[in-house]
PDB file of C-alpha atoms in Angstrom:
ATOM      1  CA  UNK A 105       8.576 -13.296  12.130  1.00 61.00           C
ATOM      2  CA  UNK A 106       7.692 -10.085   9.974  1.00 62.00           C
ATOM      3  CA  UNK A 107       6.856 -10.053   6.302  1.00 58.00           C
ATOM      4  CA  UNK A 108      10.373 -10.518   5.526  1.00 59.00           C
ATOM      5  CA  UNK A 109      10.873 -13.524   7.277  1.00 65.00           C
ATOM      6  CA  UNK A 110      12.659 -11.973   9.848  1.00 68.00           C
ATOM      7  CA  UNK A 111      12.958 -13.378  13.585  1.00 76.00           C
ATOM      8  CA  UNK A 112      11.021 -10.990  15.978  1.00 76.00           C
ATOM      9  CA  UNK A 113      12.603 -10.792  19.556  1.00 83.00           C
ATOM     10  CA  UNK A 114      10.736  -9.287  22.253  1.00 86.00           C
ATOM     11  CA  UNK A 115       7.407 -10.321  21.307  1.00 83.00           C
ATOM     12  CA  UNK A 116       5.041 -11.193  23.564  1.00 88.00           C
ATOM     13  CA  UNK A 117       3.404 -14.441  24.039  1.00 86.00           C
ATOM     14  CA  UNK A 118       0.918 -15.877  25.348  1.00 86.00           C
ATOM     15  CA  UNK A 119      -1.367 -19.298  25.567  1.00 85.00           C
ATOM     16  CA  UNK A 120      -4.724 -18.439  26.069  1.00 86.00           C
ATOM     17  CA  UNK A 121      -7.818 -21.185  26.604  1.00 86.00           C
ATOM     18  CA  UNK A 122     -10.980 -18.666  25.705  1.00 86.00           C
ATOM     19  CA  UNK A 123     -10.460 -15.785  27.686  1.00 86.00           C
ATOM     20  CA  UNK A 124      -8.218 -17.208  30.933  1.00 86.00           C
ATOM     21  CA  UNK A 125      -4.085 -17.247  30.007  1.00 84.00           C
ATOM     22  CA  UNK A 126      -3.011 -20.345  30.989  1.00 82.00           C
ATOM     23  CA  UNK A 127       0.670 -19.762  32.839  1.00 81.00           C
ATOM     24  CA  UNK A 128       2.601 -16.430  32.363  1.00 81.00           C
ATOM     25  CA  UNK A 129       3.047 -14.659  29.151  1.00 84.00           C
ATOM     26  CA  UNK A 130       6.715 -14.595  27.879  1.00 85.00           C
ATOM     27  CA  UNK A 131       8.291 -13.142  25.526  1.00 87.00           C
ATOM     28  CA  UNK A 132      10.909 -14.018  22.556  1.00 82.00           C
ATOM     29  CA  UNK A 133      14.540 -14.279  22.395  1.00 83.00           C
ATOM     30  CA  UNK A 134      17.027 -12.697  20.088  1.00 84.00           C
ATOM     31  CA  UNK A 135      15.935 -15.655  17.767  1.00 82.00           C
ATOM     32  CA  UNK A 136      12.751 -15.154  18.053  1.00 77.00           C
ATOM     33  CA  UNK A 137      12.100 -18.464  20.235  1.00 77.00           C
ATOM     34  CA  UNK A 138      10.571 -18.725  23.194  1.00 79.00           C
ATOM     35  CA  UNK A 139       9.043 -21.777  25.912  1.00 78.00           C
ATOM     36  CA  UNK A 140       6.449 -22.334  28.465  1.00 77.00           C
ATOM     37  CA  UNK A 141       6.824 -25.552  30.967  1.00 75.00           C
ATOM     38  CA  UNK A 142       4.486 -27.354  32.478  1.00 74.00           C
ATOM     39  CA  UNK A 143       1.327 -26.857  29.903  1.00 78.00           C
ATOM     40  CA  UNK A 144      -1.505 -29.234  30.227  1.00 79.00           C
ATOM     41  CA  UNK A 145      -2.845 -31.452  27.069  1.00 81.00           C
ATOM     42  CA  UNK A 146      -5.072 -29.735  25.242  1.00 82.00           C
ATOM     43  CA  UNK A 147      -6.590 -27.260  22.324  1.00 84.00           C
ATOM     44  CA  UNK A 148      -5.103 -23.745  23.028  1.00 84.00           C
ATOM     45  CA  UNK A 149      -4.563 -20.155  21.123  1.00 82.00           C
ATOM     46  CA  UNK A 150      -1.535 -19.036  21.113  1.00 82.00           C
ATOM     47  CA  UNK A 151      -1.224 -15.184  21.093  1.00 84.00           C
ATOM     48  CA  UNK A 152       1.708 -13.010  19.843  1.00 84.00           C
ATOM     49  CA  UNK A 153       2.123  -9.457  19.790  1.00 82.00           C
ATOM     50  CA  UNK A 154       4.667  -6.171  19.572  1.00 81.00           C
ATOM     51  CA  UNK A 155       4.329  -3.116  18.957  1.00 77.00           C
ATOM     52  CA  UNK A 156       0.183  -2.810  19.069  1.00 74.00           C
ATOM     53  CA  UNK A 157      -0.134  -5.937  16.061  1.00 74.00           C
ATOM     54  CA  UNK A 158      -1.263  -9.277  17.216  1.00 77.00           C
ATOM     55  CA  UNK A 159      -1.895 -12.379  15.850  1.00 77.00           C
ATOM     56  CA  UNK A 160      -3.759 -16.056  17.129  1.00 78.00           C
ATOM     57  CA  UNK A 161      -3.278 -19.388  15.970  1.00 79.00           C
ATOM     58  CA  UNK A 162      -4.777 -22.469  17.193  1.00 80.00           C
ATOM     59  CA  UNK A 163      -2.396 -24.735  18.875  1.00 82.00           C
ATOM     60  CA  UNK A 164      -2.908 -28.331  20.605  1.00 81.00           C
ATOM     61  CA  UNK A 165      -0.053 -29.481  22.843  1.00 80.00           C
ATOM     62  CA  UNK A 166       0.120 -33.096  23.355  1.00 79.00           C
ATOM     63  CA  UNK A 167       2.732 -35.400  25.549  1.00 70.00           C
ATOM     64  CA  UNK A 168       5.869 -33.757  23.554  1.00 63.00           C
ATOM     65  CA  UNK A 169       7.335 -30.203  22.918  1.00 63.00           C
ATOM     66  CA  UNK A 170       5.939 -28.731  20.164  1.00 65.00           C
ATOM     67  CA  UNK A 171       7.909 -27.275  17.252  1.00 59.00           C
ATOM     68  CA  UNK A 172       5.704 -24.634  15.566  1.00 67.00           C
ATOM     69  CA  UNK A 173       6.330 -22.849  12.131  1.00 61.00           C
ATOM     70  CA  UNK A 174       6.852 -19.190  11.574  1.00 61.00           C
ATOM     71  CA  UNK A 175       3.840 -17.305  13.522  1.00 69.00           C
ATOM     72  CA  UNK A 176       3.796 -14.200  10.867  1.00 67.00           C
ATOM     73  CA  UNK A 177       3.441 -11.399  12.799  1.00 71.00           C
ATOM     74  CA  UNK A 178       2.627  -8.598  10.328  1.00 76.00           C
ATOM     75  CA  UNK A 179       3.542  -8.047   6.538  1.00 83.00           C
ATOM     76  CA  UNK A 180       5.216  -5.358   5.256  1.00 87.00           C
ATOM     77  CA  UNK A 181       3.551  -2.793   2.954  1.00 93.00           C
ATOM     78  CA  UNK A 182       5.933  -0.849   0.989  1.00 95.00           C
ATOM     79  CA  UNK A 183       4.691   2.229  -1.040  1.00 97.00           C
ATOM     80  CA  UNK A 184       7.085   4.350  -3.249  1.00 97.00           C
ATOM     81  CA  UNK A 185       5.840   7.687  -4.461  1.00 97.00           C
ATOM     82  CA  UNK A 186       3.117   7.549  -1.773  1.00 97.00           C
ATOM     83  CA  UNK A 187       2.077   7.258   1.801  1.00 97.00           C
ATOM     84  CA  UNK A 188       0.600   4.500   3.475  1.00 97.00           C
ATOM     85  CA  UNK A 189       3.314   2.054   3.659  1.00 95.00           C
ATOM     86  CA  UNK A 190       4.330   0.070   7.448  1.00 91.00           C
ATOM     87  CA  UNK A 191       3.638  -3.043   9.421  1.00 87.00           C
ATOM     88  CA  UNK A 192       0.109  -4.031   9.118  1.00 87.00           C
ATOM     89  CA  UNK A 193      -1.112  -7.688   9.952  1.00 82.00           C
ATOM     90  CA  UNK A 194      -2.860 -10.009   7.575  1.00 84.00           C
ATOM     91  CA  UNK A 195      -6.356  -8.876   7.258  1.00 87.00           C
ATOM     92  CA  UNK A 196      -6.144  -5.161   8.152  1.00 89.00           C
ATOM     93  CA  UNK A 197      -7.901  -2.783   5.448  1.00 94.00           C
ATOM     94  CA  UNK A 198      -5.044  -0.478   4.577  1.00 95.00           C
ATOM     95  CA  UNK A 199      -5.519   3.229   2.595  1.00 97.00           C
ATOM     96  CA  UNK A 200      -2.676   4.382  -0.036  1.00 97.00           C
ATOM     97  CA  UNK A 201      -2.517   7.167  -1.630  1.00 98.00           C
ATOM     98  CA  UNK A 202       0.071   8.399  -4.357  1.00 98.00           C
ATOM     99  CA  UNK A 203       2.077  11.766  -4.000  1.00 98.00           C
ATOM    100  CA  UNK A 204       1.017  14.647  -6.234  1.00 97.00           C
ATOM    101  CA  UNK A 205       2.456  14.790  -9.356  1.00 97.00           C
ATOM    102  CA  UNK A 206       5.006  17.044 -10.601  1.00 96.00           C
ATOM    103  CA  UNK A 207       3.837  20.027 -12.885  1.00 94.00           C
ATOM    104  CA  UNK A 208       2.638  18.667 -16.366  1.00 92.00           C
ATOM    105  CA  UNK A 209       2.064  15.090 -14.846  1.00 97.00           C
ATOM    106  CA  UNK A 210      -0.463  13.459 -13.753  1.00 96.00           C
ATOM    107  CA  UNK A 211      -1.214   9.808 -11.782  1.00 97.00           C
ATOM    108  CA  UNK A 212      -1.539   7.082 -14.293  1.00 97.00           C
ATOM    109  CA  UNK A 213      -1.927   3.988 -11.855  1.00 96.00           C
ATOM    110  CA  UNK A 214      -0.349   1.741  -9.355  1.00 97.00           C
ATOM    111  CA  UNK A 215       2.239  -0.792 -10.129  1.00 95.00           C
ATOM    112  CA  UNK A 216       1.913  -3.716  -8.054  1.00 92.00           C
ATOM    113  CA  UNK A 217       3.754  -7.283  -6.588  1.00 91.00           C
ATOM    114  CA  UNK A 218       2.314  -9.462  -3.887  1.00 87.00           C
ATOM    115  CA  UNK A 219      -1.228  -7.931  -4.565  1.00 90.00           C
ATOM    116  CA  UNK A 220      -4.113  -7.338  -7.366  1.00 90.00           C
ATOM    117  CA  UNK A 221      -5.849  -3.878  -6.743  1.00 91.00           C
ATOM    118  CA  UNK A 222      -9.286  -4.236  -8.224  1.00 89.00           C
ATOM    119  CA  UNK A 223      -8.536   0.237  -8.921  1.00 91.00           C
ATOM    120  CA  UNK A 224      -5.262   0.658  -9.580  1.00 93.00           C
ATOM    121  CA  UNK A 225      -6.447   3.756 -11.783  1.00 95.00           C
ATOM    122  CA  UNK A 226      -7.350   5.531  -8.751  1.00 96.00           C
ATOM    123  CA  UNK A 227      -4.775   7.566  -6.748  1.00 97.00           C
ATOM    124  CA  UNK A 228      -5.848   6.781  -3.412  1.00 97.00           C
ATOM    125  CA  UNK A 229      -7.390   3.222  -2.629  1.00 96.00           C
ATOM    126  CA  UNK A 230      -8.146   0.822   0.059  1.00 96.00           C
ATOM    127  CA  UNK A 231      -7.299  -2.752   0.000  1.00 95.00           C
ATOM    128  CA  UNK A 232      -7.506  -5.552   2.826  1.00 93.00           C
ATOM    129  CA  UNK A 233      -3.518  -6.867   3.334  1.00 92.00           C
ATOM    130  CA  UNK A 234      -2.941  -9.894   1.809  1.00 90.00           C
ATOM    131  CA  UNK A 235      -0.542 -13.085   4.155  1.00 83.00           C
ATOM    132  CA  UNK A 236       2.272 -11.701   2.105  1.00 86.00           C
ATOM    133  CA  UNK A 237       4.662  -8.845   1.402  1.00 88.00           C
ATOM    134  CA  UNK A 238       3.210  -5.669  -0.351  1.00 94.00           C
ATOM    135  CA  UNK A 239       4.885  -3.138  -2.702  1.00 95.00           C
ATOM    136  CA  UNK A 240       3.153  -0.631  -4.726  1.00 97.00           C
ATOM    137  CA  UNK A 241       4.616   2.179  -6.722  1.00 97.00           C
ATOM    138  CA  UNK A 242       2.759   5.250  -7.931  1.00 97.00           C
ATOM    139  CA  UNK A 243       3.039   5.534 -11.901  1.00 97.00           C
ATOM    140  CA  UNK A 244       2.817   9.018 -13.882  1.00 98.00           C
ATOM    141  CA  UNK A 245       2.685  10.433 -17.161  1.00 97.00           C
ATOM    142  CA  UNK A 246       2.673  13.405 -19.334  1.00 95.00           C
ATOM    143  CA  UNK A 247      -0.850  15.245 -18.926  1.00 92.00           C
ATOM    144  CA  UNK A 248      -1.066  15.352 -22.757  1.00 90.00           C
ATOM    145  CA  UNK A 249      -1.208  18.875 -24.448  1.00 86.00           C
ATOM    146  CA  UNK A 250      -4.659  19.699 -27.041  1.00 87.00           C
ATOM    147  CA  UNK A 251      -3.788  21.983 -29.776  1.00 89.00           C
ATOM    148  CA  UNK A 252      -6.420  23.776 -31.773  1.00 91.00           C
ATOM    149  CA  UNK A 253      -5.963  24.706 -35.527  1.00 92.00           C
ATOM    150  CA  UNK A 254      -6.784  28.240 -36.280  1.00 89.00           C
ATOM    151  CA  UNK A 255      -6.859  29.730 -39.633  1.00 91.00           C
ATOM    152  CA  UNK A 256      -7.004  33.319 -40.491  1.00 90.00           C
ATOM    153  CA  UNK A 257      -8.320  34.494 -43.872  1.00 89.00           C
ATOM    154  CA  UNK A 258      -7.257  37.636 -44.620  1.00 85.00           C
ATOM    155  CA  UNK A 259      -4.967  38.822 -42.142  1.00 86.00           C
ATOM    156  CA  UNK A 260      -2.428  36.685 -39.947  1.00 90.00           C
ATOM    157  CA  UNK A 261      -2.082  34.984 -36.350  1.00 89.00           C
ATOM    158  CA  UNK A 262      -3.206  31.776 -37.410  1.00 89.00           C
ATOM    159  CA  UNK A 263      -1.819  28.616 -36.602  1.00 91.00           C
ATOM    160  CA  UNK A 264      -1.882  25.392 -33.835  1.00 91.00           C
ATOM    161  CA  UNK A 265      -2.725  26.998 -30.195  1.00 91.00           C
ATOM    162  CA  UNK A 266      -3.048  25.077 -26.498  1.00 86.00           C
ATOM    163  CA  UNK A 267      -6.627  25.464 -25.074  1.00 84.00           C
ATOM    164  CA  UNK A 268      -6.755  28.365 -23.144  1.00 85.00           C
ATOM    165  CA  UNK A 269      -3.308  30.440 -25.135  1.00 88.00           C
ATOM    166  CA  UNK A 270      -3.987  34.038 -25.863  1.00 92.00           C
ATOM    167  CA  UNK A 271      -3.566  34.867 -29.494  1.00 91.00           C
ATOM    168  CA  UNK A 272      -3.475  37.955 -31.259  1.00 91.00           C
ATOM    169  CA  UNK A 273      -4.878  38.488 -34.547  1.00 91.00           C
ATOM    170  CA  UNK A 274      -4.043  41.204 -37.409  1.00 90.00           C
ATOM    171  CA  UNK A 275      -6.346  42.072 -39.938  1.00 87.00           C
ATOM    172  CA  UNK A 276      -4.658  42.555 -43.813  1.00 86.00           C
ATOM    173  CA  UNK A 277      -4.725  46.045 -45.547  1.00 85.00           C
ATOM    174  CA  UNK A 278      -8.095  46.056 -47.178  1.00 82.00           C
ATOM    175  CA  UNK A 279      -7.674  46.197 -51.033  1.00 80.00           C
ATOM    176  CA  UNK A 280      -8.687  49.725 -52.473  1.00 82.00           C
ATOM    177  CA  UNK A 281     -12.835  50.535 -52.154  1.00 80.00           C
ATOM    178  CA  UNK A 282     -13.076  47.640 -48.772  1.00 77.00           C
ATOM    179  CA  UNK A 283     -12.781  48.627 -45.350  1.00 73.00           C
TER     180      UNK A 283
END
């Protein structure tokens, strides 16, 4: 199955005892089930793969079939407001990174569910993928604007002014005898 619990058909799959595959490898049905006759007692791995992920799990096969639980093939990772997101299987060390922000914003942090990213202040990060389902959404906010009081004594132009604003000042009329 995928993240979603969905059945996976055409997988591939195989029962391996260390390196030699024991019988030939089939593959899944529509509902994601497969079989293999004729296997001889004993302590196997049981490979499964599609579309380049694979996974192993142990597997001992005794006098009677054996019913086996959901082999989770990958998880899914999605990212909104970012790149990064897809199939990746339990264990795989996964980079995100958010989208650039819009003029006057700036990236704030991640939001997160099915996952606790130990730098969710930074904009891209790498994080190993969790047995579970991933979403992550890139959070923005308002790059804040500083404002500087200036006061002009004896002529005008004063007044509150962004870092960086051009601002034009005008000296009074001098009283009579000053220049």
């Amino acid at each position: 199955v995928n993240g979603n619990g969905d059945k996976l058909s055409g997988a591939k799959v195989e029962l391996k005892k260390g390196e030699a595959t024991i019988g030939a490898a089939v593959t899944t049905g529509a509902d994601g089930s497969f079989s293999s006759d004729q296997v001889p007692k004993g302590g196997y791995s049981l490979v499964v793969s599609k579309d380049g992920l694979t996974v192993t799990t142990p597997v001992t096969v005794n006098d009677a079939d054996i019913q086996l639980g959901a082999i989770v093939l990958y998880q899914i990772l999605t990212v909104n407001s970012g790149t990064g997101g897809g199939n990746y299987a339990k264990g795989t060390e996964v980079t995100i990174t958010a989208n650039l922000p819009e003029s006057g914003q700036r990236f704030k942090s991640w939001s997160q569910n099915g996952i606790t990213l130990a730098k969710a202040t930074d904009a891209t990060i790498t994080f190993v993928m969790p047995g579970n389902a991933v979403t992550v959404t890139a959070e923005y906010e308002a790059i804040p604007i500083v404002t500087y009081a200036l006061t002009v004594n004896g002529g005008t132009g004063g007044g509150n002014f962004a870092e960086g604003s051009e601002v034009t000042i005008i000296a009074g009329i001098p009283t009579a005898g000053q220049r």
